[in-house]
Structure formats: structure tokens, C-alpha cells
Short mmCIF file of C-alpha atoms in Angstrom, two decimals:
data_model
loop_
_atom_site.label_atom_id
_atom_site.label_comp_id
_atom_site.label_asym_id
_atom_site.label_seq_id
_atom_site.Cartn_x
_atom_site.Cartn_y
_atom_site.Cartn_z
CA MET A 1 34.35 6.01 -19.98
CA LEU A 2 32.48 3.45 -17.88
CA HIS A 3 29.89 0.99 -19.14
CA PHE A 4 27.52 -0.67 -16.64
CA ARG A 5 25.50 -3.84 -17.16
CA MET A 6 23.67 -6.30 -14.91
CA ASP A 7 24.12 -9.58 -16.77
CA MET A 8 27.28 -11.18 -15.41
CA PRO A 9 26.94 -15.00 -15.67
CA LEU A 10 27.14 -16.90 -12.40
CA TYR A 11 30.24 -18.84 -13.46
CA LEU A 12 32.10 -15.58 -14.09
CA MET A 13 30.90 -14.15 -10.77
CA ALA A 14 32.40 -17.24 -9.13
CA LEU A 15 35.61 -17.02 -11.17
CA TYR A 16 36.28 -13.32 -10.54
CA GLY A 17 35.17 -13.68 -6.91
CA SER A 18 37.59 -16.57 -6.39
CA VAL A 19 40.46 -14.55 -7.83
CA MET A 20 39.57 -11.71 -5.47
CA ILE A 21 39.48 -14.08 -2.48
CA VAL A 22 43.00 -15.31 -3.25
CA ILE A 23 44.28 -11.74 -3.67
CA VAL A 24 42.71 -10.49 -0.42
CA PHE A 25 43.84 -13.59 1.48
CA LEU A 26 47.47 -13.16 0.36
CA PHE A 27 47.33 -9.44 1.10
CA ARG A 28 45.86 -10.20 4.52
CA SER A 29 48.61 -12.74 5.26
CA PHE A 30 51.34 -10.16 4.63
CA PHE A 31 49.76 -7.05 6.15
CA LYS A 32 47.44 -8.37 8.85
CA ASN A 33 49.56 -6.92 11.65
CA ARG A 34 50.53 -3.73 9.83
CA LEU A 35 47.22 -2.20 8.77
CA PRO A 36 44.18 -1.16 10.82
CA LYS A 37 41.81 -4.08 11.32
CA PHE A 38 38.79 -2.37 9.73
CA VAL A 39 40.44 -2.62 6.30
CA PHE A 40 40.00 -6.35 5.89
CA PRO A 41 36.22 -6.58 6.54
CA LEU A 42 35.79 -3.86 3.91
CA LEU A 43 37.85 -5.85 1.40
CA TRP A 44 35.89 -9.03 2.15
CA SER A 45 32.64 -7.09 1.71
CA MET A 46 33.73 -6.14 -1.80
CA VAL A 47 34.34 -9.81 -2.55
CA LEU A 48 30.83 -10.68 -1.33
CA ILE A 49 29.36 -8.06 -3.64
CA ARG A 50 31.27 -9.57 -6.57
CA LEU A 51 30.03 -13.07 -5.67
CA LEU A 52 26.37 -12.06 -5.36
CA VAL A 53 25.67 -9.08 -7.63
CA PRO A 54 25.78 -9.80 -11.40
CA PHE A 55 27.10 -6.38 -12.36
CA SER A 56 29.67 -5.75 -15.07
CA LEU A 57 31.42 -2.39 -14.99
CA SER A 58 33.84 -1.86 -17.84
CA SER A 59 36.65 0.69 -17.57
CA PRO A 60 40.10 1.26 -19.09
CA ILE A 61 41.63 -0.92 -16.36
CA SER A 62 39.24 -3.84 -16.85
CA ALA A 63 40.86 -7.18 -17.51
CA PRO A 64 40.30 -8.34 -21.11
CA VAL A 65 37.72 -11.07 -21.58
CA PRO A 66 39.29 -14.32 -22.87
CA GLU A 67 38.47 -15.13 -26.49
CA TRP A 68 36.38 -18.16 -25.56
CA GLN A 69 34.04 -15.88 -23.57
CA GLN A 70 33.60 -13.26 -26.26
CA LEU A 71 30.39 -12.95 -28.24
CA LEU A 72 31.36 -12.90 -31.91
CA SER A 73 29.33 -11.18 -34.61
CA GLU A 74 29.25 -11.16 -38.38
CA SER A 75 32.26 -9.37 -39.84
CA PRO A 76 31.84 -8.51 -43.52
CA THR A 77 34.74 -7.52 -45.73
CA VAL A 78 34.58 -4.01 -47.17
CA TYR A 79 36.81 -2.88 -50.02
CA LEU A 80 37.52 0.74 -50.96
CA THR A 81 38.20 1.18 -54.66
CA ASP A 82 39.13 4.33 -56.56
CA LEU A 83 37.00 5.39 -59.51
CA ALA A 84 38.19 7.24 -62.58
CA GLU A 85 36.57 10.45 -61.39
CA GLY A 86 38.63 10.32 -58.24
CA THR A 87 35.71 9.38 -55.97
CA ALA A 88 35.52 6.20 -53.95
CA THR A 89 32.95 3.48 -53.44
CA THR A 90 32.74 0.55 -51.06
CA SER A 91 31.51 -2.97 -51.62
CA ALA A 92 30.73 -5.51 -48.93
CA SER A 93 31.27 -9.22 -49.28
CA VAL A 94 29.34 -10.96 -46.56
CA SER A 95 28.75 -14.29 -48.23
CA GLU A 96 32.35 -15.41 -47.75
CA ALA A 97 32.51 -14.39 -44.12
CA VAL A 98 32.04 -17.21 -41.67
CA THR A 99 29.75 -16.07 -38.87
CA TYR A 100 29.42 -17.52 -35.41
CA SER A 101 27.31 -16.99 -32.34
CA PHE A 102 28.58 -17.40 -28.80
CA ALA A 103 26.57 -20.55 -28.29
CA GLU A 104 27.92 -22.11 -31.49
CA SER A 105 31.55 -21.25 -30.84
CA SER A 106 31.77 -22.02 -27.17
CA GLY A 107 31.61 -25.78 -27.56
CA GLY A 108 28.91 -26.04 -24.90
CA LEU A 109 28.04 -29.23 -23.05
CA PRO A 110 25.23 -31.47 -24.28
CA LEU A 111 21.81 -30.53 -22.94
CA ASN A 112 21.59 -33.58 -20.68
CA TRP A 113 24.89 -32.64 -19.05
CA GLN A 114 23.76 -29.05 -18.65
CA LEU A 115 20.54 -30.25 -17.03
CA ALA A 116 22.43 -32.59 -14.71
CA LEU A 117 24.82 -29.82 -13.65
CA THR A 118 21.95 -27.41 -13.08
CA VAL A 119 20.05 -29.92 -10.96
CA GLY A 120 23.21 -30.82 -9.02
CA PHE A 121 24.00 -27.18 -8.39
CA GLY A 122 20.45 -26.50 -7.22
CA LEU A 123 20.41 -29.50 -4.89
CA GLY A 124 23.74 -28.48 -3.41
CA ALA A 125 22.52 -24.93 -2.81
CA VAL A 126 19.35 -26.20 -1.16
CA ALA A 127 21.34 -28.64 1.00
CA ALA A 128 23.72 -25.89 2.13
CA ALA A 129 20.78 -23.61 2.93
CA VAL A 130 19.04 -26.35 4.92
CA ILE A 131 22.17 -27.13 6.94
CA LEU A 132 22.96 -23.50 7.75
CA LEU A 133 19.31 -22.68 8.45
CA SER A 134 18.94 -25.68 10.75
CA GLN A 135 21.98 -24.47 12.67
CA LYS A 136 20.34 -21.07 13.14
CA ILE A 137 17.06 -22.68 14.18
CA ARG A 138 18.92 -24.80 16.73
CA TYR A 139 20.48 -21.70 18.28
CA SER A 140 17.17 -19.87 18.20
CA ARG A 141 15.57 -22.70 20.15
CA LYS A 142 18.34 -22.49 22.71
CA LEU A 143 17.67 -18.79 23.13
CA LYS A 144 13.90 -19.10 23.21
CA ASN A 145 13.78 -19.39 26.99
CA SER A 146 16.23 -16.56 27.64
CA LEU A 147 15.47 -14.11 30.43
CA LEU A 148 15.36 -10.38 29.81
CA VAL A 149 17.72 -8.35 32.00
CA GLU A 150 15.53 -5.49 33.21
CA HIS A 151 16.74 -4.31 36.58
CA ASN A 152 20.51 -4.66 36.39
CA LEU A 153 21.62 -1.10 37.07
CA THR A 154 25.19 -1.82 35.94
CA ILE A 155 24.18 -3.13 32.52
CA ASN A 156 21.62 -0.38 31.99
CA ALA A 157 24.13 2.32 32.95
CA ILE A 158 26.83 0.88 30.65
CA LEU A 159 24.46 0.73 27.68
CA ARG A 160 23.26 4.29 28.27
CA ASP A 161 26.86 5.53 28.40
CA MET A 162 27.45 3.87 25.02
CA GLY A 163 24.32 5.39 23.51
CA MET A 164 22.80 1.93 23.12
CA GLY A 165 20.16 2.07 25.84
CA HIS A 166 17.51 0.75 23.45
CA ILE A 167 19.28 -2.61 23.03
CA LEU A 168 17.75 -5.48 24.98
CA VAL A 169 20.04 -7.83 26.92
CA PHE A 170 19.09 -11.41 27.77
CA THR A 171 20.69 -14.17 29.81
CA ASN A 172 20.63 -17.83 28.88
CA ASP A 173 21.98 -20.88 30.67
CA GLU A 174 22.54 -22.90 27.46
CA ILE A 175 25.16 -20.64 25.91
CA VAL A 176 28.77 -20.36 27.04
CA SER A 177 29.84 -17.10 25.40
CA PRO A 178 28.24 -13.73 24.60
CA LEU A 179 26.64 -13.23 21.21
CA VAL A 180 24.44 -10.89 19.19
CA LEU A 181 21.47 -12.32 17.32
CA GLY A 182 19.13 -10.60 14.92
CA THR A 183 19.49 -8.21 12.00
CA LEU A 184 16.44 -5.96 12.08
CA ASN A 185 16.13 -6.18 15.86
CA PRO A 186 19.53 -7.20 17.28
CA ARG A 187 19.71 -8.47 20.84
CA ILE A 188 22.61 -9.28 23.13
CA TYR A 189 22.69 -12.67 24.87
CA LEU A 190 24.94 -13.32 27.85
CA PRO A 191 25.73 -16.65 29.56
CA ALA A 192 23.74 -17.02 32.77
CA GLY A 193 26.87 -18.30 34.52
CA MET A 194 28.70 -14.99 34.18
CA ASP A 195 29.64 -12.99 37.25
CA PHE A 196 27.35 -10.00 36.79
CA ARG A 197 28.91 -8.25 39.77
CA GLN A 198 32.09 -7.47 37.81
CA SER A 199 31.31 -4.16 36.16
CA GLN A 200 34.62 -4.13 34.25
CA LEU A 201 33.86 -7.53 32.75
CA LEU A 202 30.38 -6.40 31.74
CA ARG A 203 31.68 -3.16 30.27
CA HIS A 204 34.18 -4.98 28.06
CA ILE A 205 31.66 -7.55 26.85
CA LEU A 206 28.92 -5.03 26.17
CA ALA A 207 31.35 -2.65 24.46
CA HIS A 208 32.40 -5.43 22.11
CA GLU A 209 28.90 -6.70 21.37
CA THR A 210 27.40 -3.23 20.85
CA MET A 211 30.25 -2.49 18.46
CA HIS A 212 29.06 -5.42 16.35
CA ILE A 213 25.60 -3.84 16.31
CA LYS A 214 26.91 -0.39 15.39
CA ARG A 215 28.98 -1.79 12.52
CA ARG A 216 26.07 -3.89 11.19
CA ASP A 217 28.19 -7.03 11.36
CA ASN A 218 25.15 -9.30 11.54
CA TRP A 219 24.05 -7.96 8.18
CA ARG A 220 27.42 -8.87 6.71
CA LYS A 221 27.19 -12.35 8.18
CA ALA A 222 23.71 -12.79 6.71
CA VAL A 223 25.06 -11.83 3.28
CA MET A 224 27.95 -14.22 3.83
CA VAL A 225 25.51 -17.08 4.49
CA ILE A 226 23.74 -16.31 1.20
CA ALA A 227 27.11 -16.46 -0.57
CA LEU A 228 27.84 -19.82 1.08
CA CYS A 229 24.52 -21.22 -0.13
CA LEU A 230 25.04 -19.96 -3.68
CA HIS A 231 28.72 -20.94 -3.93
CA TRP A 232 28.56 -24.01 -1.68
CA TYR A 233 30.92 -25.97 -3.97
CA ASN A 234 33.73 -23.41 -3.75
CA PRO A 235 36.18 -23.99 -0.87
CA LEU A 236 37.51 -20.46 -1.30
CA VAL A 237 34.11 -19.04 -0.30
CA TRP A 238 34.18 -21.12 2.89
CA LEU A 239 37.66 -19.74 3.53
CA LEU A 240 36.23 -16.24 3.03
CA SER A 241 33.58 -17.02 5.67
CA THR A 242 36.18 -17.95 8.28
CA CYS A 243 38.46 -15.02 7.50
CA LEU A 244 35.63 -12.47 7.46
CA SER A 245 34.27 -13.62 10.82
CA SER A 246 37.74 -13.51 12.37
CA ASP A 247 38.42 -10.07 10.92
CA LEU A 248 35.08 -8.74 12.17
CA GLU A 249 36.04 -9.74 15.71
CA ALA A 250 39.50 -8.20 15.34
CA ALA A 251 38.00 -4.97 13.99
CA CYS A 252 35.58 -4.76 16.94
CA ASP A 253 38.39 -5.43 19.42
CA GLU A 254 40.41 -2.65 17.80
CA ALA A 255 37.48 -0.23 17.88
CA VAL A 256 36.91 -0.93 21.59
CA LEU A 257 40.61 -0.50 22.43
CA LYS A 258 41.02 2.72 20.45
CA HIS A 259 40.79 4.95 23.55
CA THR A 260 42.30 2.63 26.19
CA ASP A 261 45.67 2.48 27.94
CA THR A 262 47.93 -0.51 28.58
CA ASP A 263 46.23 -1.53 31.84
CA GLU A 264 42.82 -1.38 30.22
CA ARG A 265 44.02 -3.59 27.37
CA LYS A 266 45.33 -6.16 29.84
CA SER A 267 41.97 -6.15 31.58
CA TYR A 268 40.22 -6.60 28.22
CA ALA A 269 42.50 -9.57 27.44
CA ALA A 270 41.57 -11.10 30.80
CA THR A 271 37.90 -10.73 29.87
CA LEU A 272 38.50 -12.62 26.62
CA LEU A 273 40.31 -15.34 28.52
CA SER A 274 37.42 -15.75 30.95
CA MET A 275 35.05 -16.21 28.02
CA ALA A 276 37.14 -18.93 26.35
CA ILE A 277 35.07 -21.97 25.57
CA THR A 278 36.18 -25.17 27.23
CA GLY A 279 34.67 -27.32 24.50
CA SER A 280 34.39 -26.47 20.82
CA ARG A 281 30.96 -25.35 19.72
CA SER A 282 29.23 -27.53 17.12
CA THR A 283 29.14 -25.25 14.13
CA LEU A 284 30.15 -25.13 10.49
CA LEU A 285 31.11 -21.50 10.84
CA TYR A 286 33.53 -19.49 12.89
CA SER A 287 33.47 -19.32 16.72
CA ALA A 288 34.78 -16.09 18.23
CA PHE A 289 35.46 -17.65 21.64
CA SER A 290 37.10 -20.95 20.76
CA LYS A 291 40.38 -21.54 22.57
CA THR A 292 42.46 -21.00 19.44
CA GLU A 293 40.64 -17.84 18.46
CA VAL A 294 40.72 -16.36 21.97
CA GLU A 295 44.46 -17.01 22.15
CA ARG A 296 44.96 -15.20 18.86
CA ARG A 297 42.76 -12.30 19.93
CA ILE A 298 44.58 -11.93 23.26
CA LYS A 299 47.95 -11.72 21.50
CA THR A 300 46.54 -9.07 19.17
CA VAL A 301 45.05 -7.08 22.05
CA LEU A 302 48.26 -7.08 24.09
CA SER A 303 50.33 -6.00 21.07
CA TYR A 304 47.82 -3.35 19.98
CA GLN A 305 49.21 -0.04 18.77
CA LYS A 306 47.05 2.86 17.73
CA ALA A 307 47.18 3.47 13.97
CA THR A 308 49.01 6.60 12.90
CA ALA A 309 47.43 9.22 10.66
CA PHE A 310 49.69 8.03 7.84
CA MET A 311 48.51 4.41 8.16
CA LEU A 312 44.87 5.50 8.32
CA THR A 313 45.29 7.57 5.16
CA LEU A 314 47.12 4.73 3.44
CA SER A 315 44.36 2.31 4.45
CA MET A 316 41.61 4.51 3.06
CA LEU A 317 43.51 4.92 -0.21
CA LEU A 318 43.98 1.15 -0.35
CA VAL A 319 40.26 0.55 0.16
CA LEU A 320 39.41 3.14 -2.50
CA PHE A 321 41.87 1.66 -4.99
CA SER A 322 40.67 -1.88 -4.26
CA THR A 323 37.07 -0.81 -4.79
CA ILE A 324 37.89 0.58 -8.23
CA VAL A 325 39.97 -2.44 -9.26
CA PHE A 326 37.54 -5.04 -7.93
CA ALA A 327 34.50 -3.27 -9.38
CA THR A 328 35.95 -2.94 -12.88
CA GLY A 329 38.42 -5.82 -12.98
CA GLY A 330 36.12 -8.37 -14.61
CA GLN A 331 33.68 -8.09 -17.48
CA ALA A 332 30.76 -10.13 -18.69
CA PRO A 333 30.97 -11.63 -22.20
CA PHE A 334 30.32 -9.00 -24.84
CA SER A 335 30.39 -8.59 -28.61
CA VAL A 336 33.90 -7.70 -29.74
CA TYR A 337 32.75 -6.78 -33.25
CA LEU A 338 33.22 -3.16 -34.31
CA SER A 339 34.40 -2.58 -37.86
CA SER A 340 34.28 -4.59 -41.06
CA TYR A 341 37.49 -5.92 -42.54
CA CYS A 342 38.56 -2.81 -44.44
CA SER A 343 41.03 -2.75 -47.31
CA SER A 344 41.90 -0.11 -49.87
CA THR A 345 43.73 -0.01 -53.19
CA SER A 346 45.83 2.74 -51.62
CA SER A 347 47.39 0.39 -49.05
CA ARG A 348 49.00 -3.03 -48.92
CA TRP A 349 47.33 -3.68 -45.56
CA GLY A 350 43.80 -4.46 -44.46
CA VAL A 351 42.51 -3.55 -41.01
CA LYS A 352 39.77 -4.89 -38.78
CA ALA A 353 38.95 -3.23 -35.46
CA GLY A 354 37.32 -4.89 -32.47
CA LEU A 355 36.63 -3.98 -28.86
CA ALA A 356 38.99 -4.87 -26.02
CA ARG A 357 36.37 -4.10 -23.36
CA ASP A 358 32.62 -3.75 -23.04
CA ILE A 359 31.76 -0.21 -24.04
CA SER A 360 28.92 1.73 -25.68
CA LEU A 361 30.08 3.79 -28.66
CA GLY A 362 26.76 5.26 -29.77
CA GLU A 363 24.78 4.90 -32.98
CA ASN A 364 26.29 3.65 -36.25
CA ALA A 365 29.52 2.76 -34.48
CA GLY A 366 30.47 0.16 -37.10
CA GLN A 367 30.05 2.53 -40.04
CA ARG A 368 31.90 5.28 -38.23
CA ALA A 369 34.76 2.89 -37.46
CA ASP A 370 34.90 1.81 -41.12
CA ASN A 371 35.13 5.44 -42.23
CA VAL A 372 37.92 6.14 -39.75
CA ILE A 373 39.93 3.14 -40.95
CA PHE A 374 39.49 4.06 -44.61
CA ASP A 375 40.62 7.62 -43.90
CA VAL A 376 43.81 6.29 -42.31
CA LEU A 377 44.48 3.79 -45.10
CA GLU A 378 43.96 6.48 -47.74
CA ALA A 379 46.25 8.98 -46.02
CA ASP A 380 49.03 6.59 -44.98
CA ALA A 381 52.18 6.66 -47.07
CA SER A 382 54.37 4.46 -44.87
CA ASN A 383 52.83 1.04 -45.62
CA ASP A 384 54.14 0.15 -42.17
CA PRO A 385 51.61 -2.03 -40.26
CA ASP A 386 52.76 -0.71 -36.87
CA VAL A 387 52.35 2.89 -38.00
CA ILE A 388 48.94 2.10 -39.48
CA ALA A 389 47.84 0.36 -36.26
CA ASN A 390 48.87 3.32 -34.10
CA GLN A 391 47.18 5.78 -36.44
CA VAL A 392 43.95 3.76 -36.54
CA LYS A 393 43.83 3.40 -32.75
CA ALA A 394 44.45 7.11 -32.27
CA ALA A 395 41.79 8.01 -34.84
CA LEU A 396 39.24 5.62 -33.29
CA ALA A 397 39.96 6.96 -29.81
CA LYS A 398 39.38 10.50 -31.06
CA GLU A 399 36.21 9.55 -32.93
CA PHE A 400 34.58 7.78 -29.97
CA GLY A 401 36.12 9.72 -27.09
CA VAL A 402 37.73 6.74 -25.35
CA GLU A 403 41.25 5.50 -24.70
CA LYS A 404 43.28 3.77 -27.43
CA GLY A 405 43.43 0.59 -25.36
CA ALA A 406 39.67 0.11 -25.82
CA PHE A 407 40.33 -1.26 -29.32
CA ARG A 408 41.93 -4.40 -30.70
CA LEU A 409 43.25 -4.36 -34.25
CA ALA A 410 44.07 -7.01 -36.80
CA VAL A 411 46.36 -5.62 -39.51
CA ASP A 412 46.93 -8.12 -42.31
CA LEU A 413 48.72 -8.04 -45.63
CA CYS A 414 46.04 -7.56 -48.29
CA LEU A 415 47.15 -7.79 -51.94
CA THR A 416 45.25 -8.17 -55.19
CA ASP A 417 45.81 -11.21 -57.40
CA ASP A 418 47.77 -9.08 -59.87
CA GLU A 419 50.05 -7.74 -57.12
CA ILE A 420 50.66 -11.25 -55.80
CA SER A 421 51.42 -12.60 -59.28
CA LYS A 422 53.89 -9.78 -59.97
CA GLU A 423 55.73 -10.33 -56.67
CA TYR A 424 55.85 -14.09 -57.18
CA GLU A 425 57.12 -13.81 -60.75
CA ASN A 426 60.05 -11.75 -59.47
CA GLN A 427 60.93 -14.75 -57.27
CA GLY A 428 60.53 -17.32 -60.06
CA ILE A 429 57.09 -18.48 -58.90
CA THR A 430 54.38 -18.89 -61.55
CA LYS A 431 51.10 -20.75 -61.92
CA GLY A 432 50.77 -23.75 -64.21
CA PRO A 433 47.76 -24.72 -66.35
CA ASP A 434 46.33 -26.69 -63.40
CA SER A 435 46.46 -23.52 -61.19
CA PHE A 436 49.18 -25.07 -59.01
CA TYR A 437 52.40 -23.17 -58.50
CA LEU A 438 55.68 -23.81 -60.26
CA TYR A 439 59.04 -22.73 -58.90
CA LYS A 440 61.45 -22.01 -61.74
CA GLY A 441 59.52 -24.50 -63.84
CA GLU A 442 59.45 -27.25 -61.18
CA PRO A 443 56.07 -28.35 -59.76
CA VAL A 444 55.54 -27.16 -56.20
CA ARG A 445 54.11 -29.71 -53.79
CA VAL A 446 53.58 -27.47 -50.74
CA TYR A 447 53.61 -23.69 -50.89
CA THR A 448 53.18 -21.35 -47.91
CA ASP A 449 53.14 -17.59 -47.61
CA GLU A 450 52.55 -17.20 -43.89
CA VAL A 451 52.31 -13.41 -43.73
CA LEU A 452 49.79 -13.40 -46.58
CA GLY A 453 47.97 -16.34 -45.00
CA ALA A 454 48.17 -18.46 -48.15
CA VAL A 455 48.76 -22.22 -48.39
CA GLN A 456 48.55 -24.64 -51.33
CA THR A 457 49.32 -28.35 -51.35
CA ARG A 458 49.19 -31.37 -53.63
CA GLU A 459 50.46 -34.91 -53.45
CA GLU A 460 53.08 -34.73 -56.17
CA GLY A 461 55.78 -32.13 -56.62
CA ALA A 462 59.52 -31.65 -56.79
CA VAL A 463 59.89 -28.86 -54.25
CA ASP A 464 58.29 -27.35 -51.16
CA ILE A 465 58.59 -23.57 -50.92
CA SER A 466 58.00 -21.09 -48.12
CA LEU A 467 58.05 -17.35 -48.75
CA GLN A 468 59.65 -15.14 -46.09
CA ARG A 469 58.53 -11.53 -45.75
CA ASP A 470 59.79 -8.64 -43.64
CA ARG A 471 57.64 -6.54 -41.32
CA LEU A 472 56.59 -4.33 -44.25
CA GLY A 473 55.28 -7.34 -46.17
CA GLN A 474 58.07 -7.39 -48.76
CA ILE A 475 59.39 -10.79 -49.86
CA THR A 476 62.94 -11.23 -48.59
CA SER A 477 63.66 -14.83 -49.56
CA VAL A 478 62.18 -18.13 -50.69
CA GLU A 479 63.00 -21.20 -48.63
CA VAL A 480 63.21 -24.22 -50.93
CA LEU A 481 63.11 -27.87 -49.80
CA ARG A 482 63.87 -30.79 -52.11
CA GLU A 483 64.02 -34.55 -51.83
CA GLY A 484 66.87 -35.43 -49.51
CA ASP A 485 66.22 -32.52 -47.16
CA ALA A 486 65.08 -33.77 -43.75
CA ALA A 487 62.01 -31.54 -43.63
CA PHE A 488 60.95 -32.52 -47.17
CA ASP A 489 61.33 -36.26 -46.46
CA ARG A 490 59.48 -35.95 -43.14
CA ARG A 491 56.59 -34.22 -44.87
CA THR A 492 56.55 -36.96 -47.55
CA LYS A 493 56.10 -39.63 -44.86
CA GLU A 494 53.32 -37.62 -43.25
CA ILE A 495 51.50 -37.31 -46.56
CA GLU A 496 51.84 -41.06 -47.15
CA ARG A 497 50.51 -41.73 -43.64
CA SER A 498 47.57 -39.43 -44.20
CA HIS A 499 46.39 -41.46 -47.20
CA ARG A 500 45.22 -44.17 -44.83
CA TYR A 501 42.67 -41.74 -43.40
CA ASP A 502 41.49 -40.03 -46.61
CA THR A 503 38.07 -41.68 -46.59
CA GLY A 504 36.38 -38.59 -48.08
CA LEU A 505 37.97 -38.87 -51.53
CA PRO A 506 34.76 -39.91 -53.34
CA TYR A 507 33.04 -36.81 -52.02
CA GLY A 508 35.76 -34.36 -53.00
CA THR A 509 36.84 -33.50 -49.44
CA ALA A 510 40.30 -35.08 -49.42
CA THR A 511 42.84 -33.37 -47.21
CA THR A 512 46.48 -33.78 -46.36
CA GLN A 513 48.36 -32.80 -43.25
CA ASP A 514 51.51 -30.79 -42.74
CA GLY A 515 52.92 -31.31 -39.28
CA GLY A 516 49.46 -31.48 -37.75
CA PRO A 517 47.43 -28.54 -39.06
CA LEU A 518 44.94 -28.95 -41.88
CA VAL A 519 46.35 -27.47 -45.08
CA LYS A 520 43.15 -27.54 -47.13
CA GLN A 521 40.21 -26.09 -45.24
CA VAL A 522 36.69 -27.37 -45.88
CA THR A 523 34.44 -24.35 -45.39
CA ALA A 524 31.07 -25.93 -46.12
CA ILE A 525 29.53 -29.39 -46.44
CA GLU A 526 26.00 -30.11 -47.63
CA SER A 527 24.58 -33.55 -46.94
CA GLU A 528 22.40 -35.04 -49.70
CA SER A 529 20.69 -37.28 -47.16
CA GLY A 530 18.97 -34.37 -45.47
CA GLY A 531 21.58 -33.73 -42.83
CA GLY A 532 21.51 -30.04 -43.63
CA PHE A 533 24.09 -27.44 -44.47
CA PHE A 534 26.73 -26.23 -42.07
CA LYS A 535 30.01 -24.35 -42.03
#
């Protein structure tokens, strides 16, 4: 199932586009001389689409969105309890659930920084546009006084043979190499210093330039310039510009040479050599007739081999596969919330389901997901979290008609107070009058039950205990630390050190630290001075 949206943020377009540039560049480096040349302009075109079009197409092969990009929603806790009549009822506890929005949880920059970055980005884009546009205007001025070739029988005959008789050809004494200019109305410009008596030379040049027109290469270059203006800060996009221009020339050379023999290819290479520029052209972009580029193109032309049917088929499959992967590989931020946190008296485990990719599941998706999870919890007799997770994913996939990988599950041990007390008593752990734990009558300073997600700490105590559970949530052992044990003494020093920073004692928000993490979590603070309430 595919899900299409048009709200990809610009920073993600740049991120995913940059990843694609690196992938295509590495692929190009390894297979440049093995695959037909038309493959690489197609791959670069896909990258340009990713850089410029804010689409998000989610599919089963989409890369998961990192947690810091996900939009989080309220997730209430829902309990399923059995009644005496054998029916069931649910109750939701939303007040204890901490809710976030994407803006609150993303740790965004201050507004003045955001404004500065926006202004800087805009100024950079305008500057890049001005520079590139001024370059085009400069070339247009050079070509303004070009002369139309009207009565050259050789040129007219060559263009008619190619089915391009409607294309206008101009000569200009300020350019040193042939070029095509224009998107809606493309024109061919030839250096006035060329020897127009050499029909073979003209045929090669016109064949190459008309191939650019047939393949709409000027349109691709125009799109590339837009990408450069929008992503001016990204060196990978400038690398894309150079590689795309080079690959467009190579693809045109290949298309021209498709039906030629060895002698014709040598003649074509000689034409390229005659067009080599003696001095580098002043440009930020690629030059097809610079000395270095002409040398590379000549080597490619002389070593040209016609692609086999197998390689053509492989290339088309590669392009098709790349299109699918590139189109669906990245997703825009989306809400991962699906189900409530569901627990039942019939199971030791609670389950919460979320989405692994952006997908539309229809109306009442949350309630339907809750019902599916409760059905699994009620029917499960294994009390195995892995079995429960597989059953829930399979049931959700069946309910919504998608793959199991579309869901993320959190399966946590979920016990009632009575169940916890009974298990702890079997291990010699009880609660004292002050609600702190005792281990075989000794006061517990620090208690942790990692699988259950429970921690309790106080300053004084004879022992530190840590409960170990197996994968089924059953207690297997109790790790006990006493004075004289290295870990116990280290924790004592940390607690003593933390006293120097407990400035919140008068307000009832004192905390201690255990190896770094906070062991008593403050969930809400209300300021009496009007500072407001926050979680």
C-alpha cells in the first residue's frame, strides 16, 4: 500500500537528495564504462526531482523516519478488566500520559536564529540566481549579433536528413565551440571560424547538437540551475551539476555513434579534437569542449562498444528499480501514534502499537487497533512477549491490509500492585511503613527492576538491590550490594557529591543521581510566581 503526500520539508529534501547524490556518484564511478551512457542522466534526473519536488511516497521499502523527526501524539493508557458477568470494559487514563507535539519535542532553535538562517538561506539563493542568470545574460549578449545560416546547402541537407529541418542554425564570431541555446525554441550556434566546407565535420557537430535537442537536455539543465539556486550551500548539488552535464554529453556521443563503424568513430573523435578550446571558458558550470573534457570524450569514443541486449535490459531494470527506491526511500515526518497503551488482566504484558511508515489506515484506526490488541492479549496463553508481538503484528496487518513491517510495537511487563507485591515477597522484598522497600528486613537504599521499569531511591539504606528477570518477565535472581562492594561505595560517593547541587530541597524537588541518569523523575512543576505550569 502506497501513501502519497506533498509536504516534504526542504531540509529533508536536501538530506535525502544528498544521500542519493552520493549513491549515484559511487555507482557511476564503478560502472561508468560498463553500462550504456543514457542510464546516468536518468539517475541524475531522479535526484533532481527529489531535490525540487516536496513529495513523500511511503511504501513497505521506505526508510524509517528517525525518532527526532516523528510527530508524536497523545497516547492514553487503556485497561481491559473482566467483570463478574464475564463481559469486559475498558477505562482510559489520559491524565497521566505525557503528551508532546513535534515542535515541543524537537528542541527547535530560538526564533531569532531561525529568522537569521531563513534570511541567510534566502540571500544565498538570490545571490546564486543572480550569478547564474548574469552568466546566461552574458552569453545571450554574445549571441545577439549572430548571423542566421540560410543558404548553406550542406547544413540544410544534413538537418533535413536528421528530421530537424525546422531548427535554425546561427554563426557567431565570439564563441569558440558549438552550443544549443533555448528551451522552448532551441537554436544551434556554430563558431564563425569553422571550416563550413567540411561536410563530415558539420554532420558530426549537427548530429551531436540535434541529439541534445531531441533528448530535451536544455530542459534538464534549466531544472539543474533551479536546483543549484535552491541548494546553493550544498557542494554535492554542485557535484551533481558537473556530473550531469558530463553524462549528457557522453549520452549524446553514444547516441550519435550507435550506427557507426570504427572509421566513422575515428572521424568523430577528430571532430571533437578540432573543437577543443584553447583557453578555458569563464563559467561556473561545465564546459563540454574544454581540453580535459574533450580528451575524456575522445577516449570514450575510440573505446566505444555497442551495448548488448542483455546490458540494455539490465540497464532498464536498474533504472526501474532505482526509480522505485528513490521515490519511496524517504518519508516526511508523520504521526507515529496508532493504538493506546493496552493492558489486560488476562496477560502479564501491555502493548502499544505505532506506525513505522506514513500510511493511511482509514477511519477509527486507533480504536480498531486497540480492539485487535485486546483480542490477542485475551487469547494468548503463552505470556511470551515475542509471541505476543508477532501475533499482534499479524493481526494488525490482517485488519488494515498492510504488511507487518508497517507497525512498531512496544511490549512491556505490566503487573498490578498485588502481583508485584506477591512476587517481591517471594524474594524477601517488602514495603516498610514509609513505603520504601526492605530486603529481608534491611532498608533498601536503591532498588531497580529494569524490566518492569521501576526505580526507587533514598539517601540512607543498608543495601542496594537489582531484580533480574528472564524474557518471560519472571524474577530469576536479586543482585544485592552492600557496604564494601565497589559498586555500592561508588554510588555512595556519587550521592554525597550530588548533595552539593540539591538546591531544590525547599521546594520538594530533590533528586539524586545513579551513574548519571535521574532516578527520581519530576513530571510537573508549577511556579507560584506566575511562570506557568509545564511538564
